């Protein structure tokens, strides 16, 4: 099986889009990520997966904390800034949640401390213990088959 076939298959799993943010020595760094999921309710745990070539990897190892910011439908540009899809440097203002940097206007801001890390192949999985959450009533940004999308309301199924 070649890499393209694997990537294509994985891209058929529709996801939201997050920006992972962390702070080391007063410098905030963000990275777009869709490898995110909820792990446990008690205790409240989530997982993110960071590639071995991402600058974010060593920064999260150092800070031992991160936030997950689930982007809103109008934040495609934010995703493109933090994935390097927009090349020119843009200034982004961060807010704070539980003392950690967060993206204003996100659907959800989730503040975490790293409780475990596991190297798996060319990625490292970080388990985050959730310490605080902030939610907004907004529509999410969607990523599917390599493209940004928006949710479409389904017509209710008519039962006869
Ligand atoms: P860089 O490439 O240095 O930073 C990323 C970009 O963010 C740069 O353009 C930088 O200028 C900008 N930036 C960082 N901090 C700031 C700041 N404080 N202010 C302004 N701009 C800033 N990779 C994964 O490892 N895991 C995933 O789950 C994942 N999911 C992805 C999902 C999508 C939809 C996309 C588009 C990409 C995904 N990627 C994922 C790829 C990842 O986002 C890129 O490879 C990214 O460039 C890696 O970031 P980096 O930490 O190496 O830092």
PDB file of C-alpha atoms and ligand atoms in Angstrom:
ATOM      1  CA  UNK A   1       0.000   0.000   0.000  1.00  0.00           C
ATOM      2  CA  UNK A   2       1.419   3.410  -0.895  1.00  0.00           C
ATOM      3  CA  UNK A   3       1.350   6.568   1.243  1.00  0.00           C
ATOM      4  CA  UNK A   4      -1.145   8.320  -1.068  1.00  0.00           C
ATOM      5  CA  UNK A   5      -3.735   5.568  -0.678  1.00  0.00           C
ATOM      6  CA  UNK A   6      -3.378   5.692   3.130  1.00  0.00           C
ATOM      7  CA  UNK A   7      -3.680   9.515   3.159  1.00  0.00           C
ATOM      8  CA  UNK A   8      -6.683   9.425   0.816  1.00  0.00           C
ATOM      9  CA  UNK A   9      -8.480   6.890   3.000  1.00  0.00           C
ATOM     10  CA  UNK A  10      -7.802   8.920   6.180  1.00  0.00           C
ATOM     11  CA  UNK A  11      -9.012  12.121   4.466  1.00  0.00           C
ATOM     12  CA  UNK A  12     -12.439  10.505   4.036  1.00  0.00           C
ATOM     13  CA  UNK A  13     -12.976  10.795   7.793  1.00  0.00           C
ATOM     14  CA  UNK A  14     -14.663  14.198   8.197  1.00  0.00           C
ATOM     15  CA  UNK A  15     -13.319  16.087  11.206  1.00  0.00           C
ATOM     16  CA  UNK A  16     -13.440  19.452  12.880  1.00  0.00           C
ATOM     17  CA  UNK A  17     -10.311  21.597  12.851  1.00  0.00           C
ATOM     18  CA  UNK A  18      -8.369  22.597  15.967  1.00  0.00           C
ATOM     19  CA  UNK A  19      -5.421  24.815  16.737  1.00  0.00           C
ATOM     20  CA  UNK A  20      -3.158  23.398  19.434  1.00  0.00           C
ATOM     21  CA  UNK A  21      -1.447  26.197  21.359  1.00  0.00           C
ATOM     22  CA  UNK A  22       1.279  26.211  23.981  1.00  0.00           C
ATOM     23  CA  UNK A  23       3.631  28.702  25.594  1.00  0.00           C
ATOM     24  CA  UNK A  24       7.353  28.289  26.268  1.00  0.00           C
ATOM     25  CA  UNK A  25       9.462  31.078  27.783  1.00  0.00           C
ATOM     26  CA  UNK A  26       6.780  33.678  27.075  1.00  0.00           C
ATOM     27  CA  UNK A  27       6.476  32.699  23.384  1.00  0.00           C
ATOM     28  CA  UNK A  28       3.139  31.326  22.185  1.00  0.00           C
ATOM     29  CA  UNK A  29       3.178  28.761  19.371  1.00  0.00           C
ATOM     30  CA  UNK A  30       0.132  27.432  17.523  1.00  0.00           C
ATOM     31  CA  UNK A  31      -0.348  24.488  15.156  1.00  0.00           C
ATOM     32  CA  UNK A  32      -3.406  23.371  13.187  1.00  0.00           C
ATOM     33  CA  UNK A  33      -4.402  19.788  14.001  1.00  0.00           C
ATOM     34  CA  UNK A  34      -7.333  17.503  13.319  1.00  0.00           C
ATOM     35  CA  UNK A  35      -5.896  14.456  15.099  1.00  0.00           C
ATOM     36  CA  UNK A  36      -7.834  15.100  18.286  1.00  0.00           C
ATOM     37  CA  UNK A  37     -10.322  13.053  20.242  1.00  0.00           C
ATOM     38  CA  UNK A  38     -11.931  12.633  23.605  1.00  0.00           C
ATOM     39  CA  UNK A  39     -10.457   9.704  25.589  1.00  0.00           C
ATOM     40  CA  UNK A  40     -12.104   9.482  29.019  1.00  0.00           C
ATOM     41  CA  UNK A  41     -14.855  11.138  31.062  1.00  0.00           C
ATOM     42  CA  UNK A  42     -13.527  10.197  34.511  1.00  0.00           C
ATOM     43  CA  UNK A  43     -10.872  11.536  34.608  1.00  0.00           C
ATOM     44  CA  UNK A  44     -11.459  13.956  31.734  1.00  0.00           C
ATOM     45  CA  UNK A  45      -8.819  13.156  29.134  1.00  0.00           C
ATOM     46  CA  UNK A  46      -8.239  14.033  25.484  1.00  0.00           C
ATOM     47  CA  UNK A  47      -5.546  13.006  23.002  1.00  0.00           C
ATOM     48  CA  UNK A  48      -3.680  14.929  20.289  1.00  0.00           C
ATOM     49  CA  UNK A  49      -1.136  13.562  17.813  1.00  0.00           C
ATOM     50  CA  UNK A  50       1.884  15.626  16.715  1.00  0.00           C
ATOM     51  CA  UNK A  51       4.226  14.734  13.854  1.00  0.00           C
ATOM     52  CA  UNK A  52       7.946  14.256  14.538  1.00  0.00           C
ATOM     53  CA  UNK A  53       8.855  17.167  12.235  1.00  0.00           C
ATOM     54  CA  UNK A  54       6.505  19.703  13.830  1.00  0.00           C
ATOM     55  CA  UNK A  55       8.120  22.423  15.938  1.00  0.00           C
ATOM     56  CA  UNK A  56       5.157  21.999  18.259  1.00  0.00           C
ATOM     57  CA  UNK A  57       6.424  18.579  19.375  1.00  0.00           C
ATOM     58  CA  UNK A  58       9.340  19.794  21.502  1.00  0.00           C
ATOM     59  CA  UNK A  59       7.395  22.813  22.710  1.00  0.00           C
ATOM     60  CA  UNK A  60       4.623  20.643  24.213  1.00  0.00           C
ATOM     61  CA  UNK A  61       7.282  18.343  25.702  1.00  0.00           C
ATOM     62  CA  UNK A  62       8.821  21.409  27.392  1.00  0.00           C
ATOM     63  CA  UNK A  63       5.653  23.159  28.564  1.00  0.00           C
ATOM     64  CA  UNK A  64       3.882  19.895  29.507  1.00  0.00           C
ATOM     65  CA  UNK A  65       0.637  21.704  28.711  1.00  0.00           C
ATOM     66  CA  UNK A  66      -1.454  22.774  25.729  1.00  0.00           C
ATOM     67  CA  UNK A  67      -4.844  24.071  24.706  1.00  0.00           C
ATOM     68  CA  UNK A  68      -7.102  22.647  22.018  1.00  0.00           C
ATOM     69  CA  UNK A  69      -9.126  25.301  20.208  1.00  0.00           C
ATOM     70  CA  UNK A  70     -11.974  23.908  18.075  1.00  0.00           C
ATOM     71  CA  UNK A  71     -12.279  26.403  15.237  1.00  0.00           C
ATOM     72  CA  UNK A  72     -15.515  28.087  14.176  1.00  0.00           C
ATOM     73  CA  UNK A  73     -16.827  28.099  10.598  1.00  0.00           C
ATOM     74  CA  UNK A  74     -15.460  31.641  10.042  1.00  0.00           C
ATOM     75  CA  UNK A  75     -11.919  30.704  11.175  1.00  0.00           C
ATOM     76  CA  UNK A  76     -10.551  29.018   8.031  1.00  0.00           C
ATOM     77  CA  UNK A  77      -7.885  31.729   7.800  1.00  0.00           C
ATOM     78  CA  UNK A  78      -6.782  30.913  11.367  1.00  0.00           C
ATOM     79  CA  UNK A  79      -6.378  27.261  10.372  1.00  0.00           C
ATOM     80  CA  UNK A  80      -4.373  28.308   7.323  1.00  0.00           C
ATOM     81  CA  UNK A  81      -2.086  30.554   9.396  1.00  0.00           C
ATOM     82  CA  UNK A  82      -1.268  27.812  11.907  1.00  0.00           C
ATOM     83  CA  UNK A  83      -0.737  25.109   9.273  1.00  0.00           C
ATOM     84  CA  UNK A  84       1.634  27.256   7.209  1.00  0.00           C
ATOM     85  CA  UNK A  85      -0.884  27.311   4.307  1.00  0.00           C
ATOM     86  CA  UNK A  86      -0.630  31.111   4.540  1.00  0.00           C
ATOM     87  CA  UNK A  87       3.095  31.792   4.293  1.00  0.00           C
ATOM     88  CA  UNK A  88       3.380  35.444   5.307  1.00  0.00           C
ATOM     89  CA  UNK A  89       3.600  36.022   9.066  1.00  0.00           C
ATOM     90  CA  UNK A  90       0.346  37.308  10.601  1.00  0.00           C
ATOM     91  CA  UNK A  91      -0.088  38.618  14.094  1.00  0.00           C
ATOM     92  CA  UNK A  92      -2.625  36.612  16.095  1.00  0.00           C
ATOM     93  CA  UNK A  93      -3.971  37.757  19.446  1.00  0.00           C
ATOM     94  CA  UNK A  94      -4.364  35.010  22.019  1.00  0.00           C
ATOM     95  CA  UNK A  95      -6.617  34.990  25.067  1.00  0.00           C
ATOM     96  CA  UNK A  96      -5.979  33.031  28.265  1.00  0.00           C
ATOM     97  CA  UNK A  97      -7.829  30.087  29.820  1.00  0.00           C
ATOM     98  CA  UNK A  98      -6.466  28.678  33.055  1.00  0.00           C
ATOM     99  CA  UNK A  99      -3.271  30.638  32.320  1.00  0.00           C
ATOM    100  CA  UNK A 100      -2.783  29.010  28.888  1.00  0.00           C
ATOM    101  CA  UNK A 101      -3.030  30.642  25.438  1.00  0.00           C
ATOM    102  CA  UNK A 102      -6.325  30.220  23.582  1.00  0.00           C
ATOM    103  CA  UNK A 103      -7.797  31.377  20.260  1.00  0.00           C
ATOM    104  CA  UNK A 104     -10.617  33.923  20.711  1.00  0.00           C
ATOM    105  CA  UNK A 105     -13.771  33.114  18.722  1.00  0.00           C
ATOM    106  CA  UNK A 106     -13.253  29.339  18.790  1.00  0.00           C
ATOM    107  CA  UNK A 107     -16.242  27.031  19.320  1.00  0.00           C
ATOM    108  CA  UNK A 108     -14.456  25.441  22.278  1.00  0.00           C
ATOM    109  CA  UNK A 109     -11.259  26.213  24.162  1.00  0.00           C
ATOM    110  CA  UNK A 110      -9.935  23.262  26.158  1.00  0.00           C
ATOM    111  CA  UNK A 111      -7.023  23.720  28.550  1.00  0.00           C
ATOM    112  CA  UNK A 112      -4.910  20.649  29.341  1.00  0.00           C
ATOM    113  CA  UNK A 113      -1.865  19.468  31.230  1.00  0.00           C
ATOM    114  CA  UNK A 114       0.057  16.575  29.688  1.00  0.00           C
ATOM    115  CA  UNK A 115      -0.557  13.385  31.659  1.00  0.00           C
ATOM    116  CA  UNK A 116       1.212  10.946  29.297  1.00  0.00           C
ATOM    117  CA  UNK A 117       2.993  10.786  25.956  1.00  0.00           C
ATOM    118  CA  UNK A 118       3.434   7.837  23.619  1.00  0.00           C
ATOM    119  CA  UNK A 119       5.665   7.746  20.536  1.00  0.00           C
ATOM    120  CA  UNK A 120       3.881   5.791  17.798  1.00  0.00           C
ATOM    121  CA  UNK A 121       5.632   5.624  14.423  1.00  0.00           C
ATOM    122  CA  UNK A 122       6.361   9.159  13.210  1.00  0.00           C
ATOM    123  CA  UNK A 123       3.904  10.838  15.605  1.00  0.00           C
ATOM    124  CA  UNK A 124       3.724  11.381  19.375  1.00  0.00           C
ATOM    125  CA  UNK A 125       0.365  11.039  21.118  1.00  0.00           C
ATOM    126  CA  UNK A 126      -0.111  13.398  24.057  1.00  0.00           C
ATOM    127  CA  UNK A 127      -2.797  12.572  26.583  1.00  0.00           C
ATOM    128  CA  UNK A 128      -4.113  15.789  28.092  1.00  0.00           C
ATOM    129  CA  UNK A 129      -5.854  16.051  31.452  1.00  0.00           C
ATOM    130  CA  UNK A 130      -8.521  18.717  30.969  1.00  0.00           C
ATOM    131  CA  UNK A 131      -8.283  21.512  33.557  1.00  0.00           C
ATOM    132  CA  UNK A 132     -10.769  24.035  32.109  1.00  0.00           C
ATOM    133  CA  UNK A 133     -13.178  24.513  29.176  1.00  0.00           C
ATOM    134  CA  UNK A 134     -14.810  27.545  27.539  1.00  0.00           C
ATOM    135  CA  UNK A 135     -17.654  27.054  25.020  1.00  0.00           C
ATOM    136  CA  UNK A 136     -19.385  29.346  22.487  1.00  0.00           C
ATOM    137  CA  UNK A 137     -22.617  28.647  20.547  1.00  0.00           C
ATOM    138  CA  UNK A 138     -21.015  28.740  17.080  1.00  0.00           C
ATOM    139  CA  UNK A 139     -20.947  26.520  13.982  1.00  0.00           C
ATOM    140  CA  UNK A 140     -17.692  24.529  13.540  1.00  0.00           C
ATOM    141  CA  UNK A 141     -15.200  24.512  10.668  1.00  0.00           C
ATOM    142  CA  UNK A 142     -15.062  21.092   8.933  1.00  0.00           C
ATOM    143  CA  UNK A 143     -12.175  19.370   7.090  1.00  0.00           C
ATOM    144  CA  UNK A 144     -12.948  16.578   4.628  1.00  0.00           C
ATOM    145  CA  UNK A 145     -11.029  15.108   1.713  1.00  0.00           C
ATOM    146  CA  UNK A 146      -8.352  17.798   1.961  1.00  0.00           C
ATOM    147  CA  UNK A 147     -10.828  20.703   1.815  1.00  0.00           C
ATOM    148  CA  UNK A 148     -12.446  23.053   4.291  1.00  0.00           C
ATOM    149  CA  UNK A 149     -16.237  22.731   4.515  1.00  0.00           C
ATOM    150  CA  UNK A 150     -19.196  23.906   6.545  1.00  0.00           C
ATOM    151  CA  UNK A 151     -21.905  21.834   8.175  1.00  0.00           C
ATOM    152  CA  UNK A 152     -25.113  21.552   6.176  1.00  0.00           C
ATOM    153  CA  UNK A 153     -28.388  21.065   7.998  1.00  0.00           C
ATOM    154  CA  UNK A 154     -29.979  17.745   6.998  1.00  0.00           C
ATOM    155  CA  UNK A 155     -33.658  17.633   6.104  1.00  0.00           C
ATOM    156  CA  UNK A 156     -35.386  15.587   8.815  1.00  0.00           C
ATOM    157  CA  UNK A 157     -36.229  12.033   7.709  1.00  0.00           C
ATOM    158  CA  UNK A 158     -40.011  11.689   7.241  1.00  0.00           C
ATOM    159  CA  UNK A 159     -41.301   8.553   8.911  1.00  0.00           C
ATOM    160  CA  UNK A 160     -44.439   7.084   7.348  1.00  0.00           C
TER     161      UNK A 160
HETATM  162  P1  LIG B   1       5.369  25.989  12.118  1.00  0.00           P
HETATM  163  O1  LIG B   1       5.233  25.351  10.776  1.00  0.00           O
HETATM  164  O2  LIG B   1       6.555  26.816  12.430  1.00  0.00           O
HETATM  165  O3  LIG B   1       4.072  26.848  12.498  1.00  0.00           O
HETATM  166  C1  LIG B   1       2.884  26.688  11.814  1.00  0.00           C
HETATM  167  C2  LIG B   1       2.445  28.062  11.338  1.00  0.00           C
HETATM  168  O4  LIG B   1       1.884  28.742  12.457  1.00  0.00           O
HETATM  169  C3  LIG B   1       3.584  28.953  10.800  1.00  0.00           C
HETATM  170  O5  LIG B   1       3.152  29.529   9.584  1.00  0.00           O
HETATM  171  C4  LIG B   1       3.768  29.983  11.906  1.00  0.00           C
HETATM  172  O6  LIG B   1       4.128  31.260  11.391  1.00  0.00           O
HETATM  173  C5  LIG B   1       2.384  30.051  12.527  1.00  0.00           C
HETATM  174  N1  LIG B   1       2.437  30.432  13.945  1.00  0.00           N
HETATM  175  C6  LIG B   1       2.830  29.657  14.973  1.00  0.00           C
HETATM  176  N2  LIG B   1       2.733  30.349  16.142  1.00  0.00           N
HETATM  177  C7  LIG B   1       2.258  31.585  15.818  1.00  0.00           C
HETATM  178  C8  LIG B   1       1.918  32.748  16.587  1.00  0.00           C
HETATM  179  N3  LIG B   1       2.101  32.809  17.916  1.00  0.00           N
HETATM  180  N4  LIG B   1       1.404  33.814  15.926  1.00  0.00           N
HETATM  181  C9  LIG B   1       1.216  33.780  14.578  1.00  0.00           C
HETATM  182  N5  LIG B   1       1.522  32.711  13.788  1.00  0.00           N
HETATM  183  C10 LIG B   1       2.041  31.638  14.413  1.00  0.00           C
HETATM  184  N6  LIG B   1       0.061  18.064  11.975  1.00  0.00           N
HETATM  185  C11 LIG B   1       0.153  17.253  13.062  1.00  0.00           C
HETATM  186  O7  LIG B   1       1.260  16.992  13.535  1.00  0.00           O
HETATM  187  N7  LIG B   1      -0.951  16.702  13.649  1.00  0.00           N
HETATM  188  C12 LIG B   1      -2.216  16.932  13.181  1.00  0.00           C
HETATM  189  O8  LIG B   1      -3.194  16.441  13.752  1.00  0.00           O
HETATM  190  C13 LIG B   1      -2.350  17.788  12.042  1.00  0.00           C
HETATM  191  N8  LIG B   1      -3.577  18.048  11.540  1.00  0.00           N
HETATM  192  C14 LIG B   1      -3.713  18.932  10.506  1.00  0.00           C
HETATM  193  C15 LIG B   1      -4.999  19.254  10.055  1.00  0.00           C
HETATM  194  C16 LIG B   1      -5.186  20.160   9.028  1.00  0.00           C
HETATM  195  C17 LIG B   1      -6.596  20.492   8.578  1.00  0.00           C
HETATM  196  C18 LIG B   1      -4.043  20.770   8.427  1.00  0.00           C
HETATM  197  C19 LIG B   1      -4.238  21.774   7.319  1.00  0.00           C
HETATM  198  C20 LIG B   1      -2.758  20.470   8.869  1.00  0.00           C
HETATM  199  C21 LIG B   1      -2.571  19.553   9.921  1.00  0.00           C
HETATM  200  N9  LIG B   1      -1.292  19.222  10.409  1.00  0.00           N
HETATM  201  C22 LIG B   1      -1.162  18.368  11.463  1.00  0.00           C
HETATM  202  C23 LIG B   1      -0.080  19.816   9.817  1.00  0.00           C
HETATM  203  C24 LIG B   1       0.458  20.984  10.643  1.00  0.00           C
HETATM  204  O9  LIG B   1      -0.541  21.963  10.926  1.00  0.00           O
HETATM  205  C25 LIG B   1       1.616  21.694   9.886  1.00  0.00           C
HETATM  206  O10 LIG B   1       2.566  20.725   9.490  1.00  0.00           O
HETATM  207  C26 LIG B   1       2.272  22.781  10.731  1.00  0.00           C
HETATM  208  O11 LIG B   1       2.975  23.678   9.883  1.00  0.00           O
HETATM  209  C27 LIG B   1       3.255  22.250  11.739  1.00  0.00           C
HETATM  210  O12 LIG B   1       3.530  23.306  12.630  1.00  0.00           O
HETATM  211  P2  LIG B   1       4.894  23.439  13.380  1.00  0.00           P
HETATM  212  O13 LIG B   1       4.661  23.226  14.838  1.00  0.00           O
HETATM  213  O14 LIG B   1       5.984  22.674  12.697  1.00  0.00           O
HETATM  214  O15 LIG B   1       5.279  24.970  13.290  1.00  0.00           O
END
